[in-house]
Structures are given as C-alpha cells and as structure tokens.
C-alpha cells in the first residue's frame, strides 16, 4: 500500500530535452557550464547533484507562469547529457534534504505559507503544508540561491 502523502514532480523531460536542443544552437540564454563542485549544480530532471566535470545547462525556467503577481522565472540547471527523470515520486529526493525552503501555493499561484527545512524532516514539513486544504502544491527551492528545485503535489 502506498502511504505517501505527496508526489514529487521533477522537471518535465520535454523541458530538459528542449533546453539541450537550444543549448546546442549556442543560444546565449542556455549556457553550458562544467560543474566544479559536488554540491553546486543540482539537475532538476534526475534530482541529483551534477558531479564535478559533468556538463550542465544553465537556463531560465518559469516555475510560476507569467501573468500574475507571484509569477517567477529563474535560473536552473539540467544535465547536458540525457539523464533519467527522477522516478521515486513517493520518496523525497535524498540529495535535497538540506538547504531548502518550501513554499505552499494555492490554486491561483499565490504563496500562502512557507517553511525553511534545513535539518528538519522535509516529509513532515510537506505533510503540515498539505494539511491546509487551500494548499494546491509546494515548491521546493534553494534557501541560499532561491532557485526552484522541484514541485510537490498531493498524491
Ligand atoms: Zn540529470
């Protein structure tokens, strides 16, 4: 029986593949970066940190679509080489248990709650945010850089 109280939503594969295609054209807004640290380049598609010397693409992603007060676009990385989309969607990704902030949004994309999760159990924070029936989804972001990491929905 699946008792998970949430579902992890990694970056869609179409978005990752689109970024790889655009990066190959040399577009200025899709830069290839070579990872130089083991915890500086989180891939939003496989939800792992790129290893040093791996190539990643840096581009802007609209986590919250344009046209509303809480619209938000910002820089994210994906592996430059094809990677497997994170599939353990009922398990919180081990790579991002620390240094994250969770923002709860309602169905009209307004932030209605937020919590810093460094050192606490992310599953417990997600469960608490979803206890509010108005919470439509939770976005997990870097607490230091602010960048979108992945989305969490109800199961
Ligand atoms: Zn990846």
Tab-separated table of C-alpha atoms and ligand atoms in Angstrom:
chain	number	residue	atom	x	y	z
A	1	UNK	CA	0.000	0.000	0.000
A	2	UNK	CA	1.297	3.398	-0.885
A	3	UNK	CA	1.038	5.591	2.182
A	4	UNK	CA	2.953	8.547	0.822
A	5	UNK	CA	1.299	11.889	1.491
A	6	UNK	CA	2.875	13.583	-1.517
A	7	UNK	CA	4.110	13.162	-5.066
A	8	UNK	CA	7.440	14.601	-6.263
A	9	UNK	CA	7.213	16.376	-9.638
A	10	UNK	CA	10.648	16.726	-11.269
A	11	UNK	CA	11.184	18.972	-14.279
A	12	UNK	CA	9.294	17.514	-17.275
A	13	UNK	CA	11.503	15.570	-19.690
A	14	UNK	CA	10.253	17.756	-22.585
A	15	UNK	CA	11.659	20.827	-20.820
A	16	UNK	CA	15.040	19.170	-20.210
A	17	UNK	CA	15.238	17.939	-23.816
A	18	UNK	CA	14.195	21.362	-25.125
A	19	UNK	CA	16.977	23.005	-23.110
A	20	UNK	CA	19.524	20.525	-24.520
A	21	UNK	CA	18.364	21.258	-28.067
A	22	UNK	CA	18.518	25.028	-27.603
A	23	UNK	CA	21.936	24.851	-25.880
A	24	UNK	CA	23.330	23.089	-28.972
A	25	UNK	CA	22.443	26.132	-31.065
A	26	UNK	CA	24.729	28.292	-28.925
A	27	UNK	CA	21.846	30.449	-27.626
A	28	UNK	CA	23.092	32.995	-25.096
A	29	UNK	CA	20.325	32.186	-22.618
A	30	UNK	CA	21.220	28.467	-22.462
A	31	UNK	CA	24.803	28.233	-21.253
A	32	UNK	CA	26.859	25.088	-20.867
A	33	UNK	CA	28.618	25.048	-17.509
A	34	UNK	CA	31.129	22.494	-16.233
A	35	UNK	CA	30.377	21.526	-12.642
A	36	UNK	CA	33.332	22.309	-10.386
A	37	UNK	CA	31.907	21.178	-7.059
A	38	UNK	CA	29.861	18.157	-5.916
A	39	UNK	CA	27.020	20.241	-4.478
A	40	UNK	CA	26.657	23.335	-6.610
A	41	UNK	CA	24.786	22.120	-9.678
A	42	UNK	CA	21.510	20.350	-8.943
A	43	UNK	CA	19.902	18.739	-12.008
A	44	UNK	CA	16.137	19.362	-11.863
A	45	UNK	CA	15.381	16.395	-14.092
A	46	UNK	CA	17.117	13.472	-12.318
A	47	UNK	CA	17.159	15.356	-8.977
A	48	UNK	CA	20.829	14.649	-8.335
A	49	UNK	CA	23.822	16.929	-7.979
A	50	UNK	CA	25.973	17.022	-11.110
A	51	UNK	CA	29.387	15.524	-10.371
A	52	UNK	CA	32.494	17.664	-10.846
A	53	UNK	CA	33.470	17.785	-14.554
A	54	UNK	CA	29.931	16.904	-15.697
A	55	UNK	CA	28.383	19.412	-18.093
A	56	UNK	CA	25.122	21.090	-17.207
A	57	UNK	CA	22.920	23.613	-18.996
A	58	UNK	CA	22.060	26.838	-17.180
A	59	UNK	CA	18.805	28.413	-18.328
A	60	UNK	CA	15.789	30.278	-17.043
A	61	UNK	CA	12.623	28.373	-16.122
A	62	UNK	CA	9.201	29.820	-15.293
A	63	UNK	CA	8.216	27.745	-12.254
A	64	UNK	CA	5.233	30.050	-11.722
A	65	UNK	CA	3.771	31.106	-15.093
A	66	UNK	CA	3.725	34.744	-16.230
A	67	UNK	CA	0.699	36.993	-15.898
A	68	UNK	CA	0.179	37.086	-12.135
A	69	UNK	CA	1.628	38.763	-9.074
A	70	UNK	CA	3.594	35.674	-7.965
A	71	UNK	CA	4.980	34.916	-11.460
A	72	UNK	CA	8.537	33.733	-11.184
A	73	UNK	CA	11.269	32.745	-13.611
A	74	UNK	CA	14.742	31.885	-12.530
A	75	UNK	CA	17.937	30.025	-13.316
A	76	UNK	CA	18.055	26.225	-13.138
A	77	UNK	CA	20.451	23.501	-14.256
A	78	UNK	CA	19.866	20.246	-16.087
A	79	UNK	CA	22.484	17.716	-17.133
A	80	UNK	CA	23.727	18.473	-20.664
A	81	UNK	CA	23.696	14.736	-21.414
A	82	UNK	CA	20.405	12.822	-21.279
A	83	UNK	CA	19.589	11.641	-17.742
A	84	UNK	CA	16.779	9.583	-16.275
A	85	UNK	CA	13.901	11.612	-14.835
A	86	UNK	CA	13.560	11.076	-11.070
A	87	UNK	CA	11.042	8.262	-10.729
A	88	UNK	CA	10.727	7.562	-6.980
A	89	UNK	CA	7.938	10.114	-6.841
A	90	UNK	CA	6.638	8.956	-3.457
A	91	UNK	CA	10.076	9.397	-1.859
A	92	UNK	CA	11.647	12.731	-1.003
A	93	UNK	CA	14.894	13.029	-3.040
A	94	UNK	CA	17.865	12.268	-0.784
A	95	UNK	CA	20.066	14.905	-2.434
A	96	UNK	CA	17.868	17.794	-1.252
A	97	UNK	CA	17.094	17.106	2.390
A	98	UNK	CA	19.006	20.197	3.473
A	99	UNK	CA	19.256	23.821	2.458
A	100	UNK	CA	15.726	24.028	1.057
A	101	UNK	CA	12.759	26.242	1.648
A	102	UNK	CA	9.234	25.044	0.910
A	103	UNK	CA	6.610	27.418	-0.381
A	104	UNK	CA	2.940	26.438	-0.358
A	105	UNK	CA	0.825	27.867	-3.192
A	106	UNK	CA	-2.926	27.896	-3.628
A	107	UNK	CA	-4.652	27.030	-6.890
A	108	UNK	CA	-4.293	30.604	-8.188
A	109	UNK	CA	-0.499	30.595	-7.672
A	110	UNK	CA	-0.432	32.749	-4.544
A	111	UNK	CA	2.077	31.882	-1.813
A	112	UNK	CA	0.050	31.052	1.297
A	113	UNK	CA	2.743	29.588	3.558
A	114	UNK	CA	6.475	28.887	3.596
A	115	UNK	CA	8.913	26.990	5.763
A	116	UNK	CA	12.676	26.611	5.965
A	117	UNK	CA	13.604	22.915	6.197
A	118	UNK	CA	17.292	22.778	6.991
A	119	UNK	CA	17.825	19.925	9.457
A	120	UNK	CA	14.123	19.119	9.884
A	121	UNK	CA	12.306	16.266	8.171
A	122	UNK	CA	11.113	17.521	4.783
A	123	UNK	CA	8.328	14.897	4.723
A	124	UNK	CA	6.881	16.334	7.946
A	125	UNK	CA	7.004	19.870	6.560
A	126	UNK	CA	5.218	18.774	3.360
A	127	UNK	CA	2.580	16.966	5.390
A	128	UNK	CA	1.997	20.039	7.524
A	129	UNK	CA	1.697	22.355	4.487
A	130	UNK	CA	-0.787	19.977	2.827
A	131	UNK	CA	-2.885	19.893	6.000
A	132	UNK	CA	-4.172	23.257	4.808
A	133	UNK	CA	-6.841	22.366	2.228
A	134	UNK	CA	-6.005	25.557	0.300
A	135	UNK	CA	-2.500	24.258	-0.499
A	136	UNK	CA	-2.526	23.172	-4.158
A	137	UNK	CA	1.202	22.428	-4.439
A	138	UNK	CA	4.506	23.071	-2.719
A	139	UNK	CA	7.608	24.350	-4.487
A	140	UNK	CA	10.980	23.356	-3.067
A	141	UNK	CA	13.725	25.938	-3.594
A	142	UNK	CA	17.318	26.576	-2.580
A	143	UNK	CA	17.368	28.579	0.608
A	144	UNK	CA	20.640	30.312	-0.320
A	145	UNK	CA	20.188	30.970	-4.049
A	146	UNK	CA	16.387	30.926	-4.183
A	147	UNK	CA	16.354	28.731	-7.282
A	148	UNK	CA	13.454	26.375	-7.999
A	149	UNK	CA	14.429	22.752	-7.292
A	150	UNK	CA	11.221	20.710	-7.778
A	151	UNK	CA	7.486	20.713	-7.140
A	152	UNK	CA	5.482	18.573	-4.725
A	153	UNK	CA	1.816	17.752	-5.269
A	154	UNK	CA	-0.787	15.783	-3.380
A	155	UNK	CA	-0.678	12.062	-4.278
B	1	LIG	ZN1	20.159	14.981	-14.543
